C-alpha positions as protocol buffer text, in pm:
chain_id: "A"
residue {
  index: 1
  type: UNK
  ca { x: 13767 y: -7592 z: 338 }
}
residue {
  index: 2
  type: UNK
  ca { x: 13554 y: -7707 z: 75 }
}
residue {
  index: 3
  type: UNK
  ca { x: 13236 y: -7521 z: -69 }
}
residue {
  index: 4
  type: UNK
  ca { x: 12945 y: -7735 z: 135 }
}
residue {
  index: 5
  type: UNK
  ca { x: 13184 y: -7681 z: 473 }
}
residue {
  index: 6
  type: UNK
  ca { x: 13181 y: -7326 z: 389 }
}
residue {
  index: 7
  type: UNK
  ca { x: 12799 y: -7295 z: 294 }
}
residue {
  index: 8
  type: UNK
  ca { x: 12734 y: -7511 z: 642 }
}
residue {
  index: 9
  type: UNK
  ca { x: 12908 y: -7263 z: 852 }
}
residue {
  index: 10
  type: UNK
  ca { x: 12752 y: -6967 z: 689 }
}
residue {
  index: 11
  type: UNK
  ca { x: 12402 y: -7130 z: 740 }
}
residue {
  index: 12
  type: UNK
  ca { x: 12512 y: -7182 z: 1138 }
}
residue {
  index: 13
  type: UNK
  ca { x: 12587 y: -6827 z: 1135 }
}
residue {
  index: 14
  type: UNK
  ca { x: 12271 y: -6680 z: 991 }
}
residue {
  index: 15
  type: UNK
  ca { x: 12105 y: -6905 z: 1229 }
}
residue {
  index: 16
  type: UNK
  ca { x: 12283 y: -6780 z: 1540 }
}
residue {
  index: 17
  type: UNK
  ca { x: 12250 y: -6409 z: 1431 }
}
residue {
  index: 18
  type: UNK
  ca { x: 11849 y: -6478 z: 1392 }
}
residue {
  index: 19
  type: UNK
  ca { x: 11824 y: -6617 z: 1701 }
}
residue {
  index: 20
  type: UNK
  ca { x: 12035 y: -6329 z: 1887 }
}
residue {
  index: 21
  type: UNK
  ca { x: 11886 y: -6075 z: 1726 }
}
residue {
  index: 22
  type: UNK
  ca { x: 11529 y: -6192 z: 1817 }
}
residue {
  index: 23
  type: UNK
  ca { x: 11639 y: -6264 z: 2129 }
}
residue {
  index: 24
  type: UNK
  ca { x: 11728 y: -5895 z: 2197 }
}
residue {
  index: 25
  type: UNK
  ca { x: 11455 y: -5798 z: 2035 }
}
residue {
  index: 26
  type: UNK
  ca { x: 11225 y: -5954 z: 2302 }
}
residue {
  index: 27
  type: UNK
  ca { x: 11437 y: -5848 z: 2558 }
}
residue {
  index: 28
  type: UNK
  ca { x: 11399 y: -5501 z: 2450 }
}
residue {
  index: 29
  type: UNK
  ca { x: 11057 y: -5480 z: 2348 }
}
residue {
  index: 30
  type: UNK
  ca { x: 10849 y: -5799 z: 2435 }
}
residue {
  index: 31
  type: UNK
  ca { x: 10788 y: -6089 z: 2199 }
}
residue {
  index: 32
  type: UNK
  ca { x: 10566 y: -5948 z: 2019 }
}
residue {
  index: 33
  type: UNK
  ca { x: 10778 y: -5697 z: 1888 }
}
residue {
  index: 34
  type: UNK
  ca { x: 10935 y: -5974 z: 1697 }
}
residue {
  index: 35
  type: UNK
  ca { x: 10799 y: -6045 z: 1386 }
}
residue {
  index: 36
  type: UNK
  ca { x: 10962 y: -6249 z: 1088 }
}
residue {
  index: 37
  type: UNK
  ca { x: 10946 y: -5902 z: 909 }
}
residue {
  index: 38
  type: UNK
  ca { x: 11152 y: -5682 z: 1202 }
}
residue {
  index: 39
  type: UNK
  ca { x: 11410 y: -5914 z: 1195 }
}
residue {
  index: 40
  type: UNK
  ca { x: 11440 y: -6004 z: 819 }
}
residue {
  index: 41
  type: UNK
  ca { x: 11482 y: -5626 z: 814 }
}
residue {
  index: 42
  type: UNK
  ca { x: 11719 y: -5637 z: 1104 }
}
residue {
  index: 43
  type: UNK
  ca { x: 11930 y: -5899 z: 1016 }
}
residue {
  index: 44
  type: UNK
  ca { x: 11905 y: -5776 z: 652 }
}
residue {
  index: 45
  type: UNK
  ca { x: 11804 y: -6113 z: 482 }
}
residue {
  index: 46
  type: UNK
  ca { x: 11520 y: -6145 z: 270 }
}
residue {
  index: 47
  type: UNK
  ca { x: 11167 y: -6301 z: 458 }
}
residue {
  index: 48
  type: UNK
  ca { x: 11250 y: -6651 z: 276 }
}
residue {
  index: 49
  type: UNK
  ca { x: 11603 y: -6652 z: 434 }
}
residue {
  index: 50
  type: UNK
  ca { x: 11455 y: -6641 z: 772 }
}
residue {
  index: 51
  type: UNK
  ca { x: 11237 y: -6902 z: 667 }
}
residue {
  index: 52
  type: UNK
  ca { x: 11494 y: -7127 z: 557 }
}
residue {
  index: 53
  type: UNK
  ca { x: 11630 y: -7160 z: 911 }
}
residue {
  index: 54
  type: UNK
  ca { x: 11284 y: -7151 z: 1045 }
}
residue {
  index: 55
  type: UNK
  ca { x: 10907 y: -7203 z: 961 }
}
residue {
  index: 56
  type: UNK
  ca { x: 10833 y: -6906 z: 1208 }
}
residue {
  index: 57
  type: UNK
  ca { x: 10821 y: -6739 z: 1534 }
}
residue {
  index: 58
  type: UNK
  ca { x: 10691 y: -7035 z: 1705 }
}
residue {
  index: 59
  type: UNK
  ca { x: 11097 y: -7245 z: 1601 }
}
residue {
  index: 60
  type: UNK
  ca { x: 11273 y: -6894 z: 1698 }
}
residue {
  index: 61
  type: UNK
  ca { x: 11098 y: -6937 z: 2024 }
}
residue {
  index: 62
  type: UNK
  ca { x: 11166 y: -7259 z: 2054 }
}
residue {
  index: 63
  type: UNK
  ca { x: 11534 y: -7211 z: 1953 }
}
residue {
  index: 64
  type: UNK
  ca { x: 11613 y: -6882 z: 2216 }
}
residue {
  index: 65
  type: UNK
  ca { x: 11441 y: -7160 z: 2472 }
}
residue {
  index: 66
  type: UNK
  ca { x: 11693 y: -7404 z: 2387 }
}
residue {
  index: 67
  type: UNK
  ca { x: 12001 y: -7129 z: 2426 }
}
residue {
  index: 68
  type: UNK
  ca { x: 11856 y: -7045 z: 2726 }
}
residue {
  index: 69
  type: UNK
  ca { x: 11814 y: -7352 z: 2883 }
}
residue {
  index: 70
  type: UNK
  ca { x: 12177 y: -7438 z: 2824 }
}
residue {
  index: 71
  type: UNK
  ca { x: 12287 y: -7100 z: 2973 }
}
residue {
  index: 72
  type: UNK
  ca { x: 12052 y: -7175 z: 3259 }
}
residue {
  index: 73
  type: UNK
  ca { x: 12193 y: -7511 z: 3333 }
}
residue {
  index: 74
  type: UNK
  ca { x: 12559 y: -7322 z: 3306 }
}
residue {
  index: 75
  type: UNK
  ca { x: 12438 y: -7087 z: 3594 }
}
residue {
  index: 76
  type: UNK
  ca { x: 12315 y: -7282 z: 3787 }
}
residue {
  index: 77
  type: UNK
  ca { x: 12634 y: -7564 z: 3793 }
}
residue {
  index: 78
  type: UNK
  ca { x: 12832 y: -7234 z: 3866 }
}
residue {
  index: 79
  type: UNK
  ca { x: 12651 y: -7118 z: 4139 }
}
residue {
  index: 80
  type: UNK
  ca { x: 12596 y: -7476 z: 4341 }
}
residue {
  index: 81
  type: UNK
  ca { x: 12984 y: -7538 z: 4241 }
}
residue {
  index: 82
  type: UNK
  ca { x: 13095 y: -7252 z: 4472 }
}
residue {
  index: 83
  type: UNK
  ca { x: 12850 y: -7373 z: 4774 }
}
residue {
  index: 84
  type: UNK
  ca { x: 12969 y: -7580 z: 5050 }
}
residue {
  index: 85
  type: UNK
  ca { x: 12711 y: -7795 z: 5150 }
}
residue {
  index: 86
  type: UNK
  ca { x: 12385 y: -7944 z: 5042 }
}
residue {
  index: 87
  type: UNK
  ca { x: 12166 y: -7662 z: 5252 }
}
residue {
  index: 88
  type: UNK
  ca { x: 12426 y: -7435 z: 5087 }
}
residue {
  index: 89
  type: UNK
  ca { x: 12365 y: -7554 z: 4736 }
}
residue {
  index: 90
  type: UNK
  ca { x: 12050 y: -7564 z: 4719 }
}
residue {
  index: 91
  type: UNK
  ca { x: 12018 y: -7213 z: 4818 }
}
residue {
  index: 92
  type: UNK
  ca { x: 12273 y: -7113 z: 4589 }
}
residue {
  index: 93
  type: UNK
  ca { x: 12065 y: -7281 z: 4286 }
}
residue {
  index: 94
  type: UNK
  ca { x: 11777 y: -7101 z: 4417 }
}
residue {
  index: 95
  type: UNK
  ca { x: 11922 y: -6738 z: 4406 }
}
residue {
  index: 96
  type: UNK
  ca { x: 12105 y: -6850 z: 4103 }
}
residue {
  index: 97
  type: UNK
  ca { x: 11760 y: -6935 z: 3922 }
}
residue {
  index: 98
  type: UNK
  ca { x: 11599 y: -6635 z: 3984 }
}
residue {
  index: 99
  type: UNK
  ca { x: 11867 y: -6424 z: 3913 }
}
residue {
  index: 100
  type: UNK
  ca { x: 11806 y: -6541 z: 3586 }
}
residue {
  index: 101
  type: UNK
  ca { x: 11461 y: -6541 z: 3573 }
}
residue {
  index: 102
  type: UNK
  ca { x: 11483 y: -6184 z: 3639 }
}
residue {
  index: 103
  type: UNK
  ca { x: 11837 y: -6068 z: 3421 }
}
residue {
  index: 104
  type: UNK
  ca { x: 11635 y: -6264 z: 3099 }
}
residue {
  index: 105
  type: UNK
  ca { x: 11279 y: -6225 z: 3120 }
}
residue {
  index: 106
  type: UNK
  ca { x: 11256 y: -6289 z: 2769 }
}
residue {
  index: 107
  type: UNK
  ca { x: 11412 y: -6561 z: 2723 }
}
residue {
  index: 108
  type: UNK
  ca { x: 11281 y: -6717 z: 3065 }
}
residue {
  index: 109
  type: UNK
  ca { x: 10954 y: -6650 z: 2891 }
}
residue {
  index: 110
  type: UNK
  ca { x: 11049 y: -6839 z: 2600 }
}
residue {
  index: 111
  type: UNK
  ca { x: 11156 y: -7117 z: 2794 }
}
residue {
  index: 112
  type: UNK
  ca { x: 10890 y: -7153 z: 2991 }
}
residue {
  index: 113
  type: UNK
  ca { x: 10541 y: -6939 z: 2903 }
}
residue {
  index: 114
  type: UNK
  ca { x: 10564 y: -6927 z: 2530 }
}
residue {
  index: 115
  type: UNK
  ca { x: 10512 y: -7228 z: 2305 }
}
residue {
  index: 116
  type: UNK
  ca { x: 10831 y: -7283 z: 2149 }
}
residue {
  index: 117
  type: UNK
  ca { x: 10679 y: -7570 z: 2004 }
}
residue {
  index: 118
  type: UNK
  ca { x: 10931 y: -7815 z: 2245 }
}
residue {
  index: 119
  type: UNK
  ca { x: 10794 y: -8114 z: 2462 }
}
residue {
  index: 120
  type: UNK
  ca { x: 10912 y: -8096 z: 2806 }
}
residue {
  index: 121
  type: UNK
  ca { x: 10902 y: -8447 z: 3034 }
}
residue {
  index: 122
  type: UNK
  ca { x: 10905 y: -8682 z: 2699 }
}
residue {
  index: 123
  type: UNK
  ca { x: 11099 y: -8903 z: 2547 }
}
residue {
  index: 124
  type: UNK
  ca { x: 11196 y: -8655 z: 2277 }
}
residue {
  index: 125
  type: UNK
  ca { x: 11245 y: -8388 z: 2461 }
}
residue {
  index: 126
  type: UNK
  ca { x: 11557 y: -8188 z: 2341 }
}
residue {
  index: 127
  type: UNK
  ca { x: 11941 y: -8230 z: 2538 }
}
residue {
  index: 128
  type: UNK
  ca { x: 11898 y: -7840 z: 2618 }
}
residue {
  index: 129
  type: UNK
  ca { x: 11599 y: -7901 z: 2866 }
}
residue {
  index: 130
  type: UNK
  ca { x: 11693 y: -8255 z: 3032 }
}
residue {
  index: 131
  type: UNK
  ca { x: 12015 y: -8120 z: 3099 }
}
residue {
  index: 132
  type: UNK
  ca { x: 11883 y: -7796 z: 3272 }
}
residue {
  index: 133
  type: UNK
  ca { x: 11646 y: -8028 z: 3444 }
}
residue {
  index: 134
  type: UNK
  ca { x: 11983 y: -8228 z: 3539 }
}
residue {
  index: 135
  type: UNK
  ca { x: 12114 y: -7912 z: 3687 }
}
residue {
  index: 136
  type: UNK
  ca { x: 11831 y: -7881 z: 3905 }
}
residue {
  index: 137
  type: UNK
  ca { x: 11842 y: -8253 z: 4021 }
}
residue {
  index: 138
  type: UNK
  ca { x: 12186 y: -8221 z: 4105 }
}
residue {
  index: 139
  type: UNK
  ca { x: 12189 y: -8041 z: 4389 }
}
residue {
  index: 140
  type: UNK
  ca { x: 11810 y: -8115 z: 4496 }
}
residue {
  index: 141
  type: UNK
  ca { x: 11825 y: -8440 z: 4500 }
}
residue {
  index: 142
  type: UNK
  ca { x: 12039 y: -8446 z: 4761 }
}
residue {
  index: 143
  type: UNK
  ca { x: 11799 y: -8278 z: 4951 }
}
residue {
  index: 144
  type: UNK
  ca { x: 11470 y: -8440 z: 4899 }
}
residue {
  index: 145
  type: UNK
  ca { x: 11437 y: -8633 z: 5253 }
}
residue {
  index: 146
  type: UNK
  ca { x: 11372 y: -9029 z: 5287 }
}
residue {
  index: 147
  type: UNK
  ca { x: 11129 y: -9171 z: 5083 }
}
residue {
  index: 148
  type: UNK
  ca { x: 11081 y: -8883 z: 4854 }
}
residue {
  index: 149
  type: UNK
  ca { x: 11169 y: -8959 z: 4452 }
}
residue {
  index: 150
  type: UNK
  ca { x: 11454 y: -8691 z: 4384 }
}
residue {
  index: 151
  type: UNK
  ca { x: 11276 y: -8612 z: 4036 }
}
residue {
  index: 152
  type: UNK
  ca { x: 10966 y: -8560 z: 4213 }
}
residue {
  index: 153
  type: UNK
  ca { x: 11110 y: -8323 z: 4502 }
}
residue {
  index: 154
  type: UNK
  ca { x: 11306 y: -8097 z: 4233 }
}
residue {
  index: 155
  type: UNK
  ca { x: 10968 y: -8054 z: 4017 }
}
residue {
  index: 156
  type: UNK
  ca { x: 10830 y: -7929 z: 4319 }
}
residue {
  index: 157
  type: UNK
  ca { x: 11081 y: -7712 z: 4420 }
}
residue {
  index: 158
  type: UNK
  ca { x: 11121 y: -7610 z: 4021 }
}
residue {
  index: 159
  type: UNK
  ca { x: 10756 y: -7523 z: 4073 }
}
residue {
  index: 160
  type: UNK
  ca { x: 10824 y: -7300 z: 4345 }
}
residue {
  index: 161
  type: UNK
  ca { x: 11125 y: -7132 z: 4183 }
}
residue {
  index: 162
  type: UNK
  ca { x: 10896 y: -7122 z: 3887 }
}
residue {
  index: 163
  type: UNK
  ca { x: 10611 y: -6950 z: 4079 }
}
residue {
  index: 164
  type: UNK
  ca { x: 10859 y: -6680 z: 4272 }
}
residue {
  index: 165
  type: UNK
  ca { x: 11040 y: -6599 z: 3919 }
}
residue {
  index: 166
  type: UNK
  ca { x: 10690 y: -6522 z: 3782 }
}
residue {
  index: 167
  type: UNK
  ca { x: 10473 y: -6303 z: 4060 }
}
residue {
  index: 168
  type: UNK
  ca { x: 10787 y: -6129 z: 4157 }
}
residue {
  index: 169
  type: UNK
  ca { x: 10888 y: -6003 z: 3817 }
}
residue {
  index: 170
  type: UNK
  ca { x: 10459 y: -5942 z: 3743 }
}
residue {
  index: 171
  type: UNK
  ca { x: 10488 y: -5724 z: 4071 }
}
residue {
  index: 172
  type: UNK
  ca { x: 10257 y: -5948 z: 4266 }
}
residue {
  index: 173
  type: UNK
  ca { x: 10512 y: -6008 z: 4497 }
}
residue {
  index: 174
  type: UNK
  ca { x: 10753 y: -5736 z: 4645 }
}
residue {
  index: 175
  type: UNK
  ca { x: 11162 y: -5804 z: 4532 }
}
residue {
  index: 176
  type: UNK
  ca { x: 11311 y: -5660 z: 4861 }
}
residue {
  index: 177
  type: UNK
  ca { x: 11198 y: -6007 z: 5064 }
}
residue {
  index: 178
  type: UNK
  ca { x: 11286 y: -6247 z: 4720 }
}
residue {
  index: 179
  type: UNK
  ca { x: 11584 y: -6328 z: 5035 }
}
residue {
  index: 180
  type: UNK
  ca { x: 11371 y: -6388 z: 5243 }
}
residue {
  index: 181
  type: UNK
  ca { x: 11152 y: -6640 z: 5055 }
}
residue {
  index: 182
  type: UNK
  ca { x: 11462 y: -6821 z: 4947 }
}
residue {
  index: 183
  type: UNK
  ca { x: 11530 y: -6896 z: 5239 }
}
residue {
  index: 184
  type: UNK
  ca { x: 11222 y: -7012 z: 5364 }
}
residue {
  index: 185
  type: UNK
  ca { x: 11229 y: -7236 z: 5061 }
}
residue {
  index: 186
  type: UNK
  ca { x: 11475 y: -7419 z: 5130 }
}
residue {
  index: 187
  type: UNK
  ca { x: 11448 y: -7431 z: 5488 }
}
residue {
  index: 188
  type: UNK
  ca { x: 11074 y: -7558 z: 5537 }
}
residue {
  index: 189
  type: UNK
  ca { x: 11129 y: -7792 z: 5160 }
}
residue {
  index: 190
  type: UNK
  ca { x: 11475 y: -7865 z: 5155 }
}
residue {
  index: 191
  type: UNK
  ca { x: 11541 y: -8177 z: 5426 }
}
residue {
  index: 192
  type: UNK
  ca { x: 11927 y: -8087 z: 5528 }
}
């Protein structure tokens, strides 16, 4: 291995033990709890270390979005893999979504409330997020109805997923019927 394949890996390294350890630092005490400082200190690199994988919380945001997304997309593939059925898949998805919603609120957060500083629905919008989106439309778009643009159908029904993930977990809606709403998700959106 020569010196600069050496130095590369170390770099990728430092950058995936900045973003973990952020990332569990959010889980574990919010996002604001993580500050360049707590997790130089963490991490046990210098402030300018941090900052030569990053220009600041804003990228680390933006790169525990990215992980997340791809995780997300993994989940939900899983999930609609074991479901027979399109009415069965896209129920699957559903659960599947907002059992992560709820298992990583911190990185659902970063994904979707925080500005990560990524463009969603763009041209450059990073592989991590079209191919979550992807996972969505997969099993959705099977299940928009006549006449109705797949792309357009799973935005919607992102929205709701979106919407449930976010007042359940802020206690504005109770978790003992999330079932309940699932289902009457997909059977008054979903056309199967």
């Amino acid at each position: 291995m020569s010196v600069q394949e050496r130095k590369e890996r170390e770099r990728a390294g430092r950058e995936r033990l900045i973003v973990a350890t952020a990332r569990e630092l959010a889980e574990q005490q919010g996002w604001d709890a993580v500050t360049t400082r707590r997790l130089a200190e963490r991490i046990e690199y210098s402030q300018p270390v941090l900052y030569s994988h990053f220009r600041g919380k804003r990228e680390i945001i933006g790169a525990v979005a990215l992980q997340g997304a791809a995780e997300m997309a993994a989940a939900l593939r899983a999930a609609t893999r074991a479901a027979d059925g399109p009415r069965a898949r896209a129920a699957a998805l559903a659960r599947a979504y907002l059992d992560f919603a709820e298992r990583n609120p911190a990185v659902y957060d970063a994904m979707f409330q925080l500005d990560g500083g990524l463009a969603f629905a763009h041209e450059d919008t990073p592989e991590p997020l079209k191919d979550a989106f992807a996972a969505l439309l997969e099993s959705l778009g099977e299940v928009a109805g006549d006449g109705v643009h797949p792309a357009l159908f799973t935005e919607t029904f992102w929205a709701a997923l979106h919407g449930l993930a976010t007042l359940t977990r802020a206690r504005r809606l109770p978790p003992e019927d999330t079932e309940r709403r699932v289902e009457l998700l997909v059977d008054r959106l979903a056309m199967v």
